[in-house]
Coordinates of C-alpha atoms and ligand atoms in Angstrom, one line a residue:
X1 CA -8.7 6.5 -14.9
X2 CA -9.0 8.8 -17.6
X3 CA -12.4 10.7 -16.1
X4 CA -10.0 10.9 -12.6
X5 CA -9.9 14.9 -12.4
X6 CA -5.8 15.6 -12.3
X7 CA -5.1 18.4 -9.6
X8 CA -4.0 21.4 -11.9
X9 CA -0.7 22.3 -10.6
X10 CA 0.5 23.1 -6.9
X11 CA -1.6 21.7 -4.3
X12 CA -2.7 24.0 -0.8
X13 CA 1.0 23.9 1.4
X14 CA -1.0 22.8 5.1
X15 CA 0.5 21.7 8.2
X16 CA 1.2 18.1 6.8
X17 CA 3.2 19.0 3.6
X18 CA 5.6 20.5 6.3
X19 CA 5.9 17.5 8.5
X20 CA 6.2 15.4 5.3
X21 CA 8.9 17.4 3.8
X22 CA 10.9 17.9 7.1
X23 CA 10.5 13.7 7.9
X24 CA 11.9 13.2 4.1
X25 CA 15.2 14.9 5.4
X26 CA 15.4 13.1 8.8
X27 CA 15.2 15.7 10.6
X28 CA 12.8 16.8 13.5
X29 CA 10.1 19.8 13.1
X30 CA 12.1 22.1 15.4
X31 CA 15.4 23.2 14.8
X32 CA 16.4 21.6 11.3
X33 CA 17.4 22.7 8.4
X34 CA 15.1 24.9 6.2
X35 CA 12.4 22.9 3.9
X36 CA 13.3 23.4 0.3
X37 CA 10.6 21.7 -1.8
X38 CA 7.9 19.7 0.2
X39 CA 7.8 16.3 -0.9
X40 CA 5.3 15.1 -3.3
X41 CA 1.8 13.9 -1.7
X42 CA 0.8 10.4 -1.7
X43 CA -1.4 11.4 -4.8
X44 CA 1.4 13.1 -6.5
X45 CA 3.5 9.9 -6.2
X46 CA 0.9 7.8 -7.4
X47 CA -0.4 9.7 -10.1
X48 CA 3.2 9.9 -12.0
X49 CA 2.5 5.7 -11.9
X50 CA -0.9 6.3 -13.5
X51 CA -2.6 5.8 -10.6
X52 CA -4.9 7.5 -7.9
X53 CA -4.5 7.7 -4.3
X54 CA -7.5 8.5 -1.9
X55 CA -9.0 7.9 1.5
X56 CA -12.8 7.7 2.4
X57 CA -14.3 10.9 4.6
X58 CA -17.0 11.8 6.3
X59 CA -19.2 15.1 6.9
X60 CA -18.1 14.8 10.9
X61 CA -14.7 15.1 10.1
X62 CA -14.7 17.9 8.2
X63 CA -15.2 20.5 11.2
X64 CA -11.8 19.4 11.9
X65 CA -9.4 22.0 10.4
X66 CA -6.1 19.5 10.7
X67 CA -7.6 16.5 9.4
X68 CA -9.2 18.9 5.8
X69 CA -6.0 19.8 5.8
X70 CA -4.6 16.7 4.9
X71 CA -6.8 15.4 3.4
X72 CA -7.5 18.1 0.9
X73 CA -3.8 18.1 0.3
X74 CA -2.1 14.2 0.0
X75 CA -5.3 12.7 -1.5
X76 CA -6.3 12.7 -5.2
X77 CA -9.7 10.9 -4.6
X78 CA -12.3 10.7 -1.7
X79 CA -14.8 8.4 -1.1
X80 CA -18.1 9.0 1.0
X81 CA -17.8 7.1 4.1
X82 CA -21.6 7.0 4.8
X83 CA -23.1 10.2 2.9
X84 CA -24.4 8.3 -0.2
X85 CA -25.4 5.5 1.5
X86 CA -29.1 4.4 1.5
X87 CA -30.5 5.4 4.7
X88 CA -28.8 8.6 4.3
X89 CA -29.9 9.5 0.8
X90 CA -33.6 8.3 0.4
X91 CA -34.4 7.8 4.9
X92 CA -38.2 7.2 3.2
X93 CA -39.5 6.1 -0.1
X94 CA -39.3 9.1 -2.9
X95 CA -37.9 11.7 0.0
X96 CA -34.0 12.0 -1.4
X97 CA -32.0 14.1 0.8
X98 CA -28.4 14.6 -1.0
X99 CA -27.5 17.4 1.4
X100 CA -24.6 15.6 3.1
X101 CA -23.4 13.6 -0.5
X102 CA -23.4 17.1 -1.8
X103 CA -20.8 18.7 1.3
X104 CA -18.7 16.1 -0.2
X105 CA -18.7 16.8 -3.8
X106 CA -18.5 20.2 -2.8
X107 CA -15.0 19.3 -0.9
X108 CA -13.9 17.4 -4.1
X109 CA -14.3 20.1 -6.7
X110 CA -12.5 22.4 -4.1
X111 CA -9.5 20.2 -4.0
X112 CA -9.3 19.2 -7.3
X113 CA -10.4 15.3 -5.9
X114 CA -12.3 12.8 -7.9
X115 CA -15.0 11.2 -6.0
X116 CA -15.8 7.1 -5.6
X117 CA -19.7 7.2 -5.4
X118 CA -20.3 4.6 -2.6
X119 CA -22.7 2.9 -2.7
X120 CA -26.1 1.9 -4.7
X121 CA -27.0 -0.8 -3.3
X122 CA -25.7 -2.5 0.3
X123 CA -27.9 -4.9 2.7
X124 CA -26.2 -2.9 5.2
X125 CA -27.1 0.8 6.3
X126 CA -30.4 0.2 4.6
X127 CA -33.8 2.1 5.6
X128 CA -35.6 -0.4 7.4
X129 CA -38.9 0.5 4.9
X130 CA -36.8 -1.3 2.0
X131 CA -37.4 -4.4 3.9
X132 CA -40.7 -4.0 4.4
X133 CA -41.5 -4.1 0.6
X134 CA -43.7 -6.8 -0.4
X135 CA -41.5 -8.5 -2.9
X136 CA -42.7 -7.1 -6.5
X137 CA -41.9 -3.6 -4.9
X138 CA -38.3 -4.1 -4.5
X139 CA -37.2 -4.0 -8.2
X140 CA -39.0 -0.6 -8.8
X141 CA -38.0 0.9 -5.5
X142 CA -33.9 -0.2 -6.0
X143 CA -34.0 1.1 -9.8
X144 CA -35.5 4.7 -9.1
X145 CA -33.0 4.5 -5.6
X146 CA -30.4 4.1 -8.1
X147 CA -31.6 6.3 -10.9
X148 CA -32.2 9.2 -8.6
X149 CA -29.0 9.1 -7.0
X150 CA -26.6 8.5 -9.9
X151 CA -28.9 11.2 -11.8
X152 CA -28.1 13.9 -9.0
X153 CA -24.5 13.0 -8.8
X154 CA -23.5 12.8 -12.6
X155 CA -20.6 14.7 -13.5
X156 CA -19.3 14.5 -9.7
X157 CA -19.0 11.1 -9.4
X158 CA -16.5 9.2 -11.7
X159 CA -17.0 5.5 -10.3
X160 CA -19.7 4.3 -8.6
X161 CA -19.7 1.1 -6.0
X162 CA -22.7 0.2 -7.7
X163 CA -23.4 -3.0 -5.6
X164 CA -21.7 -3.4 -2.2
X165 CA -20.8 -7.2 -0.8
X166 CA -22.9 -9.7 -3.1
X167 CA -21.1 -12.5 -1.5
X168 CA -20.9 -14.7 1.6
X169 CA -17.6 -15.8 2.8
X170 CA -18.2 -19.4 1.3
X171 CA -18.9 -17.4 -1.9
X172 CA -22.5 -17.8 -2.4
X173 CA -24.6 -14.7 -2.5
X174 CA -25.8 -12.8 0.4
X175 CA -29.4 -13.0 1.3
X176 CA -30.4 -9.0 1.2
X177 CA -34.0 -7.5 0.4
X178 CA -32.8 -7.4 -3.1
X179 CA -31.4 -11.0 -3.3
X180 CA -34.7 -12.1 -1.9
X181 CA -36.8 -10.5 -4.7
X182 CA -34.6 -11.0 -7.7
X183 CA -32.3 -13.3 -7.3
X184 CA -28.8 -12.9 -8.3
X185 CA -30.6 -11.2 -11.2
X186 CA -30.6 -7.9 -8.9
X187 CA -27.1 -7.3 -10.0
X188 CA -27.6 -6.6 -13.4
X189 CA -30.2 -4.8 -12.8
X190 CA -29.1 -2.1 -10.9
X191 CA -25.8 -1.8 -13.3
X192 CA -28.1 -1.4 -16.0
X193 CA -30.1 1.2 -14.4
X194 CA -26.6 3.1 -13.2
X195 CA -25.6 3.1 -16.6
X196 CA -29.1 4.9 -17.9
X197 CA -28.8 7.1 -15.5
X198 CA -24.9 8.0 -15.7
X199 CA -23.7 6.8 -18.7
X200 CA -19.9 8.5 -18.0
X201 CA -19.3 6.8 -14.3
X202 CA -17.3 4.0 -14.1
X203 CA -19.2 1.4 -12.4
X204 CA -18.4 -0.9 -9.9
X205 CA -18.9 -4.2 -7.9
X206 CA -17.6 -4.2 -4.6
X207 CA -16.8 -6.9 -1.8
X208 CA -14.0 -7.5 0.8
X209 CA -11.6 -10.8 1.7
X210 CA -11.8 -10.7 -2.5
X211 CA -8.2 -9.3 -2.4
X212 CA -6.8 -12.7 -2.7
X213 CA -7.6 -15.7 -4.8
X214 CA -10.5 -18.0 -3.4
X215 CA -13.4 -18.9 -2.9
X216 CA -14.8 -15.5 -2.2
X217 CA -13.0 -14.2 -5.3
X218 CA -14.0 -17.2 -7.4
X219 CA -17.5 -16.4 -7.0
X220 CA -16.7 -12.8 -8.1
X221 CA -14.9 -13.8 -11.0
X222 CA -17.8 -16.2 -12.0
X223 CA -20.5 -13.3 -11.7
X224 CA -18.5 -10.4 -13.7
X225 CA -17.4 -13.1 -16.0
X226 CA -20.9 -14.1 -16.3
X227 CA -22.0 -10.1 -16.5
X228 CA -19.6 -9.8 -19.4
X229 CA -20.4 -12.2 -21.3
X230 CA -24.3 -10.8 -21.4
X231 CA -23.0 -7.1 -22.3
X232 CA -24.0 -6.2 -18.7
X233 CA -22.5 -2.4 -18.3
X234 CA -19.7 -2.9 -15.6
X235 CA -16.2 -1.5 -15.7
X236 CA -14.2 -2.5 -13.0
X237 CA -13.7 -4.5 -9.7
X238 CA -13.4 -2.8 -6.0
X239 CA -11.3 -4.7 -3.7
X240 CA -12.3 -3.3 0.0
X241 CA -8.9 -4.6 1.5
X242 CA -9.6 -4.5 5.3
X243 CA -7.2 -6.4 5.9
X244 CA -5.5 -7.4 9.7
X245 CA -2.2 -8.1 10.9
X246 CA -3.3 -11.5 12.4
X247 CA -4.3 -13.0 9.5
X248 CA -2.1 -13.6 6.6
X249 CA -1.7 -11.1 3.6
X250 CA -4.1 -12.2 1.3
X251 CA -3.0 -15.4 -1.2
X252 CA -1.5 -14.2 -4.5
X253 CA -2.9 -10.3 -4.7
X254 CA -1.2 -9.3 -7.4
X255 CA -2.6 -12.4 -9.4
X256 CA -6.2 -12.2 -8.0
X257 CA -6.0 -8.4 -9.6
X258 CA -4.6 -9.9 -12.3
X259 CA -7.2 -11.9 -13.6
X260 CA -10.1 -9.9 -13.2
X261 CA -7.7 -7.0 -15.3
X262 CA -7.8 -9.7 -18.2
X263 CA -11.5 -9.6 -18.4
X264 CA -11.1 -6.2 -19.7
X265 CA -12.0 -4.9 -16.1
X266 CA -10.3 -2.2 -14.0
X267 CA -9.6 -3.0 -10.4
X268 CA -9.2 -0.5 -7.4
X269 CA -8.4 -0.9 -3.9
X270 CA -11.2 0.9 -2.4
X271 CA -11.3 0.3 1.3
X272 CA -7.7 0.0 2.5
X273 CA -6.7 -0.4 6.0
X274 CA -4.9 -2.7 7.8
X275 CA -5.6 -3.4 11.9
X276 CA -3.6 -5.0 14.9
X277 CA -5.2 -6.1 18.1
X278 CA -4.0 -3.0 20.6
X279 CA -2.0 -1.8 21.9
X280 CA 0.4 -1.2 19.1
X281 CA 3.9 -2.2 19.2
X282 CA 6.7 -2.0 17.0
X283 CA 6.3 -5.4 15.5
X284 CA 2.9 -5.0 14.6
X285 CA 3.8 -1.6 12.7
X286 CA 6.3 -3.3 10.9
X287 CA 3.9 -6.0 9.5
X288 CA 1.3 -3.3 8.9
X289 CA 3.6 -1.0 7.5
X290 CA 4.8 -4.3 4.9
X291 CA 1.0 -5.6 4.2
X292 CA 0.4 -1.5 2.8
X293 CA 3.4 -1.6 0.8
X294 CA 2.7 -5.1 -0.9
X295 CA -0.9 -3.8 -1.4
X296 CA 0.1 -0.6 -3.4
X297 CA 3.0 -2.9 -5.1
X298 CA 0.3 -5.2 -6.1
X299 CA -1.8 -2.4 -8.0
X300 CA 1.2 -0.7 -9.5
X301 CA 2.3 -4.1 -10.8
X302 CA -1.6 -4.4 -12.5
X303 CA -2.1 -2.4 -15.4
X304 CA -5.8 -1.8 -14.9
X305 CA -5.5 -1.4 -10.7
X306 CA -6.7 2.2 -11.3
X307 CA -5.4 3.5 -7.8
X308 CA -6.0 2.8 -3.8
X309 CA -8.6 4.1 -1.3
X310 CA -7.3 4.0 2.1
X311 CA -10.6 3.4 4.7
X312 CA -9.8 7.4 6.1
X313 CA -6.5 8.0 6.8
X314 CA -6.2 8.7 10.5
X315 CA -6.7 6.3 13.7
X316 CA -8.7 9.0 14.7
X317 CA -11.6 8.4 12.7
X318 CA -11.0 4.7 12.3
X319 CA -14.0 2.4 11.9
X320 CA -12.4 -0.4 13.3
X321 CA -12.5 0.3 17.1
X322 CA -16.3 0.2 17.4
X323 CA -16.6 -3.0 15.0
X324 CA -13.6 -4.6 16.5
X325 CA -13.4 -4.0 20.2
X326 CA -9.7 -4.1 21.0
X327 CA -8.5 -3.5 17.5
X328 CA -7.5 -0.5 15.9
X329 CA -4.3 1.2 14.7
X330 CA -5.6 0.3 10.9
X331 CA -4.6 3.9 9.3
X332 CA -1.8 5.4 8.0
X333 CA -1.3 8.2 10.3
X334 CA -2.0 8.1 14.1
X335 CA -5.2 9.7 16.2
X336 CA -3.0 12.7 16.8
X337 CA -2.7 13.1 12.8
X338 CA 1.1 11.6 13.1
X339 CA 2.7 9.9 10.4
X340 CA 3.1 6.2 10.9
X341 CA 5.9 4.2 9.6
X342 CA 2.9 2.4 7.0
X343 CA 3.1 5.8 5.6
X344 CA 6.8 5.5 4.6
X345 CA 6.2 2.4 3.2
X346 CA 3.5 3.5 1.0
X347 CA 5.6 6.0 -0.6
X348 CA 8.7 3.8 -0.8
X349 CA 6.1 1.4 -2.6
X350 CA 4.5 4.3 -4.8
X351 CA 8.5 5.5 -5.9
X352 CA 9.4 8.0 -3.8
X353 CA 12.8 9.4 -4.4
X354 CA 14.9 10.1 -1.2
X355 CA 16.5 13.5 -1.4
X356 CA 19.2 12.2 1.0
X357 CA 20.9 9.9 -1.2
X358 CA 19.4 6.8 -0.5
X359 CA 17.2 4.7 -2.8
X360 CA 13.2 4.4 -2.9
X361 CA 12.9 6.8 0.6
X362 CA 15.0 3.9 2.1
X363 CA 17.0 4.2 4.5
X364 CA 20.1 1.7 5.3
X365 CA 23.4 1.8 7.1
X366 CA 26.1 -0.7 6.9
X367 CA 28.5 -1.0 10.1
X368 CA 31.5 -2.9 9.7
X369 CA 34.0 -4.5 12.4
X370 CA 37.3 -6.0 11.0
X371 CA 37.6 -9.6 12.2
X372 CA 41.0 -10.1 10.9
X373 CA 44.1 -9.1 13.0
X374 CA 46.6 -10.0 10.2
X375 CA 47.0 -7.6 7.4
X376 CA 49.1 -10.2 5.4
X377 CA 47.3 -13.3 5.2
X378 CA 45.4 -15.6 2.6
X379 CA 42.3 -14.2 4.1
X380 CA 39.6 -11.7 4.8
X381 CA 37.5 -11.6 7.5
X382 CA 34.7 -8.8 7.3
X383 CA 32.1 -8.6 9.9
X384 CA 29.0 -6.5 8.6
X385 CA 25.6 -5.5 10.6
X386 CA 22.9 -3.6 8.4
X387 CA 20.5 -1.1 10.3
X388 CA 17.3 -0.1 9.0
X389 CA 17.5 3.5 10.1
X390 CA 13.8 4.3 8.1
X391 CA 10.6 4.3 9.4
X392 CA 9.6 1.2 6.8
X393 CA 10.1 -2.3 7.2
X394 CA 12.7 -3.2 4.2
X395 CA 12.7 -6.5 1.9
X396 CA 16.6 -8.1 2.4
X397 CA 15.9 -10.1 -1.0
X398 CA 16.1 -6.5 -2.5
X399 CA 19.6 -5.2 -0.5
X400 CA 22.8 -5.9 -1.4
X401 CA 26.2 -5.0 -0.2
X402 CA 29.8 -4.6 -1.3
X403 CA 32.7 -4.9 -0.3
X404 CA 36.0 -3.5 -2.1
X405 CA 39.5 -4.6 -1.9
X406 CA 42.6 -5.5 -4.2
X407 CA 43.2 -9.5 -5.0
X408 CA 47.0 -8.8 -5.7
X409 CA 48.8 -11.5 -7.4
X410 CA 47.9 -14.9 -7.6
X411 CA 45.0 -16.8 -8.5
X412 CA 42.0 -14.6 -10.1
X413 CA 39.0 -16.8 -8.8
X414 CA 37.9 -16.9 -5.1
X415 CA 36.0 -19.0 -2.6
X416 CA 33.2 -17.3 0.2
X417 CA 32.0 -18.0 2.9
X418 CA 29.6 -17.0 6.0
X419 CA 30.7 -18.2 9.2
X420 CA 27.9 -16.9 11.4
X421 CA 25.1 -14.8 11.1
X422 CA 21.8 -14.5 13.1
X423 CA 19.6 -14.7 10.2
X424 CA 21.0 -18.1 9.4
X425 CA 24.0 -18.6 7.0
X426 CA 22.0 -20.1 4.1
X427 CA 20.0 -17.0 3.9
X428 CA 23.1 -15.1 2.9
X429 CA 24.6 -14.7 -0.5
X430 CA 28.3 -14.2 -1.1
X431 CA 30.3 -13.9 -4.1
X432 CA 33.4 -11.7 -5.7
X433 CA 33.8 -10.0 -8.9
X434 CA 36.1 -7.4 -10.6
X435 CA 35.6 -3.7 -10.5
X436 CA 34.8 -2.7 -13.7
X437 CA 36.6 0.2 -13.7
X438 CA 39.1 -0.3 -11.1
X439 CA 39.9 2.2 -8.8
X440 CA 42.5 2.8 -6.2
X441 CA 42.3 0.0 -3.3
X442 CA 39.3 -1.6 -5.3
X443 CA 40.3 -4.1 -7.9
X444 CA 37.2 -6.5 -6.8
X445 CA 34.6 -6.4 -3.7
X446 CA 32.6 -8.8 -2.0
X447 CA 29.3 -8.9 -2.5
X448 CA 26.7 -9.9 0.1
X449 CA 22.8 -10.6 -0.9
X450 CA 20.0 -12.0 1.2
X451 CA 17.3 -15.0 0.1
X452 CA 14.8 -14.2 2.7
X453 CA 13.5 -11.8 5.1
X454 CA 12.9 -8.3 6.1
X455 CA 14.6 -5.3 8.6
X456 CA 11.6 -3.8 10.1
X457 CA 12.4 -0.3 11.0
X458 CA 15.4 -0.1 13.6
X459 CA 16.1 -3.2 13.4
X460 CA 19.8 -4.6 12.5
X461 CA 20.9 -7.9 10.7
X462 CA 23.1 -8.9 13.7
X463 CA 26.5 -9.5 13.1
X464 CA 27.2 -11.4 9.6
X465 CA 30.6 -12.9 9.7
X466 CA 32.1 -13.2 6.3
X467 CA 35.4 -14.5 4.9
X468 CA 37.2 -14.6 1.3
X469 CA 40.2 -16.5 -0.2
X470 CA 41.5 -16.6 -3.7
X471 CA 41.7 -20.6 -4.8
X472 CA 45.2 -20.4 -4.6
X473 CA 45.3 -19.4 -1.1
X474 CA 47.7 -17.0 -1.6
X475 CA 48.2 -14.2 0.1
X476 CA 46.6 -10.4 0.5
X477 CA 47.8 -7.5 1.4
X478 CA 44.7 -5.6 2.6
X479 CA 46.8 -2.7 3.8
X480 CA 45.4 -0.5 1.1
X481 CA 41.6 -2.4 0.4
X482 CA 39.3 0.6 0.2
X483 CA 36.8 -0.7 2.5
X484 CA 39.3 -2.1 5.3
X485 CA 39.1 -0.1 8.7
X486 CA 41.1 -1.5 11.7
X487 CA 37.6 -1.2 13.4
X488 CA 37.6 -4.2 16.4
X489 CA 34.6 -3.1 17.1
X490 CA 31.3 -2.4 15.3
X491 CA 31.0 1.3 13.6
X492 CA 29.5 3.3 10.4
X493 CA 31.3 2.3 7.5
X494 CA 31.1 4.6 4.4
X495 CA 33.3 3.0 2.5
X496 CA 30.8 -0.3 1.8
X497 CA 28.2 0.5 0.1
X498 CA 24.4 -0.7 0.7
X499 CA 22.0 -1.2 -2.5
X500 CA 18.6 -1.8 -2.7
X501 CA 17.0 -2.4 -5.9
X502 CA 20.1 -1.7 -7.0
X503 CA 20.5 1.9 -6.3
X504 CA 23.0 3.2 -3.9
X505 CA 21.4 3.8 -0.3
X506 CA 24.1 3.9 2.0
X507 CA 28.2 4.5 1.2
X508 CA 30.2 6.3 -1.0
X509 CA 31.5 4.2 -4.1
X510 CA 35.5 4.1 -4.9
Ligands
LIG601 O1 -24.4 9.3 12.5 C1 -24.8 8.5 13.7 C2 -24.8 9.4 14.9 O2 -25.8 10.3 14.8 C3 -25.0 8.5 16.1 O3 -24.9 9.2 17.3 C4 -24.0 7.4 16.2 C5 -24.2 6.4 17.3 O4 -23.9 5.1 17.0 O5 -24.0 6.6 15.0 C6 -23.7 7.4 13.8 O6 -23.8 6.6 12.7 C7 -22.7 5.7 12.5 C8 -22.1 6.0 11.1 O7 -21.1 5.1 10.8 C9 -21.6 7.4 11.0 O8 -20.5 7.6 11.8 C10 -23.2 4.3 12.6 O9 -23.5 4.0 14.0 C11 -22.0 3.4 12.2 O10 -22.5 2.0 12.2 C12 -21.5 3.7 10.9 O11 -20.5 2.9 10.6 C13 -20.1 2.8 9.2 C14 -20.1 1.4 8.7 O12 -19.7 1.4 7.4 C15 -21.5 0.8 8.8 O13 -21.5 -0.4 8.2 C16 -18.7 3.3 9.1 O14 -18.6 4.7 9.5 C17 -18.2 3.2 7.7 O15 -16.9 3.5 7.6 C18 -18.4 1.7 7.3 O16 -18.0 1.5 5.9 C19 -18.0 0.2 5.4 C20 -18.3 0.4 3.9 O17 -19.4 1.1 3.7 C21 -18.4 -1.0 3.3 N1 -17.3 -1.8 3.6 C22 -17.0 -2.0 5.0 C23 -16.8 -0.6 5.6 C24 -16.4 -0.7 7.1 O18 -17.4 -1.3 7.8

């Protein structure tokens, strides 16, 4: 983290800052309200956690003036899509051609980015000569590949993916040219000889479906383990993260990280992107948009996650079409360089204040109906309905919501209940307490919490029926209860107030 290049003050105002700013205040790019302060960029956000935030490139995309825009602006860190890839760099033995690594560098240092060196040594986008080698040849052909190409980058590149997907999915190692020479021995190997030649980079093993524990990640833990162990220079752990809405978010993330962290590693998320089979709908946003936000919540809960690496950051330039026919949507913004609501998420889940009031960027409204005809009664009858009005899906377990009204004589301890509520009743929390202070109308409130689940953007609770009595049964008069409309039917209701995380998102207090 500490050889990450910090931007040095403001960053270049493009198109995007704009957009970003203006969808902050919820309101639309023509006609609203003046901009004061864009908001912060993803990197911004993530470097006051400590962390970096990036997103991979490549030399085609920079002839496109929106997309260097943004990604000159809201990233902190770029990664080489291909540029630095074998058959790119050395096409035939001893002929090195860093023209195209060098266009990104070049980018970098304008933009005050850091740069993730990717990669050494791959099976994949390898010149087919390498595999021609008669075996001895391998060795001495992979070290000077990997001592001419971190020599020629030192001082650009801060971490280097030094080996690219060791492992099979079963977790034994991948049969490459290298493999088939040297064994598992090739690993070491090449860190070593990254290491002589750039003894400052940070250096890296890298693999996907590691994000989670098994057996993938088991093998990956036995080998750096193993690395340690024989003073083998390695620093850290990539974690590509390509990750798809179909398939489960990967098993215990933040633990996975976790235990590589306590070798004395760092981690990053290198890779990040999540597809859907298309076309896209709202639901399939929603999980997307969650799976980003639990991946950046996973790193920020890891010391030594170092930051995130998001596999480019617009459908336009996507990978995953052409590898996936049918599949796509994987990015953060759209193929028209649009926000999606992923995007929110991520900056929910990197700390993003909301300048409107609410908590985290989110955005929550509680409606209220008023189920009870009879001012005068030993009960109250609330009806509530929460609306996700943001453009990211929203944990319940995190929300809660109160309530206020006066308990007037009688008994000071009270019984509640939920009579109906689509989410089911035993997902939904109930209790009363006492204002501390009081204020008019608003001796005590309800307050309502959630077990389970998650409002994906526009989406409401239904209607959750709720009713209180003191133990005594005796009567209220709710006449003057702060939060009491005469509402019969559903409507925006300032006076309850909606928390999550326990910051005020929606409502005004008594
Ligand atoms: O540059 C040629 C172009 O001249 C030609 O006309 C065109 C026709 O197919 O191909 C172009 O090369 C493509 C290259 O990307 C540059 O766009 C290759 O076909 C294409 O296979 C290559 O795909 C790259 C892929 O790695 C190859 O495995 C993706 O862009 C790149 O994003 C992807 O990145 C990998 C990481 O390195 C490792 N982890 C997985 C990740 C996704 O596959």
């Amino acid at each position: 983290m500490d050889l990450m290049k910090r931007r040095s003050g403001g960053r270049p105002a493009g198109p995007h800052a704009l957009l970003i700013g203006v969808l902050a205040l919820g309101t639309t790019l023509l006609g609203g309200p003046a901009v004061a302060s864009p908001a912060p960029t993803l990197h911004e956000l993530a470097s006051a956690q400590g962390r970096y935030f990036g997103s991979a490139t490549d030399n085609s995309e920079l002839s496109d003036a929106a997309y260097t825009a943004v990604l000159g602006s809201e990233f902190g860190q770029i990664t080489p899509g291909n540029s630095m890839k074998w058959d790119t760099t050395e096409p035939v033995r001893g002929r090195f051609d860093f023209t195209k690594g060098d266009v990104i560098t070049d980018f970098a240092r304008e933009h005050g980015q850091s740069v993730r060196g990717h990669t050494l040594v791959w099976h994949s986008q390898l010149p087919s000569w390498v595999g021609a080698l008669p075996q001895a040849e391998v060795e001495p052909a992979m070290v000077d590949h990997i001592t001419e190409e971190a020599t020629h980058y030192r001082g650009e590149v801060t971490a280097w993916d030094v080996v690219n997907e060791p492992f099979n999915e079963d977790g034994t190692f991948r049969s490459s040219p290298f493999h088939d020479a040297m064994g598992s021995d090739y690993i070491a190997t090449a860190l070593r000889a990254a290491h002589a030649a750039d003894p400052e980079a940070k250096l890296y093993l890298n693999d996907y479906n590691i994000e989670g524990l098994g057996a993938k990640s088991d093998a990956m833990y036995a080998l750096v383990s193993e690395l340690l162990d024989e003073g083998v220079p390695l620093d850290g752990v990539g974690m590509q993260a390509h990750l798809a809405v179909q398939y489960g978010f990967p098993y215990e993330m933040r633990a996975n990280m976790q235990r590589f962290a306590d070798l004395g590693l760092d981690v990053a998320v290198t890779e990040l992107d999540v597809r859907m089979q298309l076309p896209a709908d709202t639901a399939k946003l929603a999980t997307q948009s969650t799976y980003y936000q639990r991946v950046v919540e996973a790193c920020l809960a890891v010391r030594r996650c170092v930051g995130v690496t998001v596999w480019d950051w617009t459908d336009k330039y996507s990978w995953v079409p052409s590898t996936f026919p049918g599949q796509g949507a994987a990015n953060l913004y759209d193929e028209s360089l649009l926000p999606k609501p992923a995007l929110a998420a991520v900056r929910t889940a990197l700390g993003e204040e909301d300048d409107g009031g609410g908590s985290g960027g989110t955005t929550l409204k509680a409606l209220y109906r008023n189920n009870d005809s009879a001012v005068r009664d030993n009960q109250i009858k609330p009806g509530l309905q929460l609306v996700n009005t943001g453009g990211a899906a929203v944990s319940l377990q995190d929300v809660t919501v109160r309530y206020w009204f006066t308990g007037e004589n009688g008994a000071s301890t009270y019984s509640t209940w939920c009579d109906w509520s689509p989410l089911g009743c035993s997902t939904v929390t109930s209790r009363v307490a006492g204002s501390d202070p009081a204020a008019a109308g608003a001796d005590h409130f309800l307050e309502v919490g959630f077990r389970s689940g998650s409002l994906a953007p526009g989406a409401s609770t239904g209607e959750i029926q709720l009713r209180l009595n003191k133990t005594d049964w005796s009567n209220f008069d709710e006449s003057d209860d702060y939060s009491r409309t005469g509402a019969t039917s559903y409507a925006d209701a300032t006076k309850i107030a909606v928390y999550v995380d326990g910051e005020l998102a929606w409502g005004v207090e008594p």
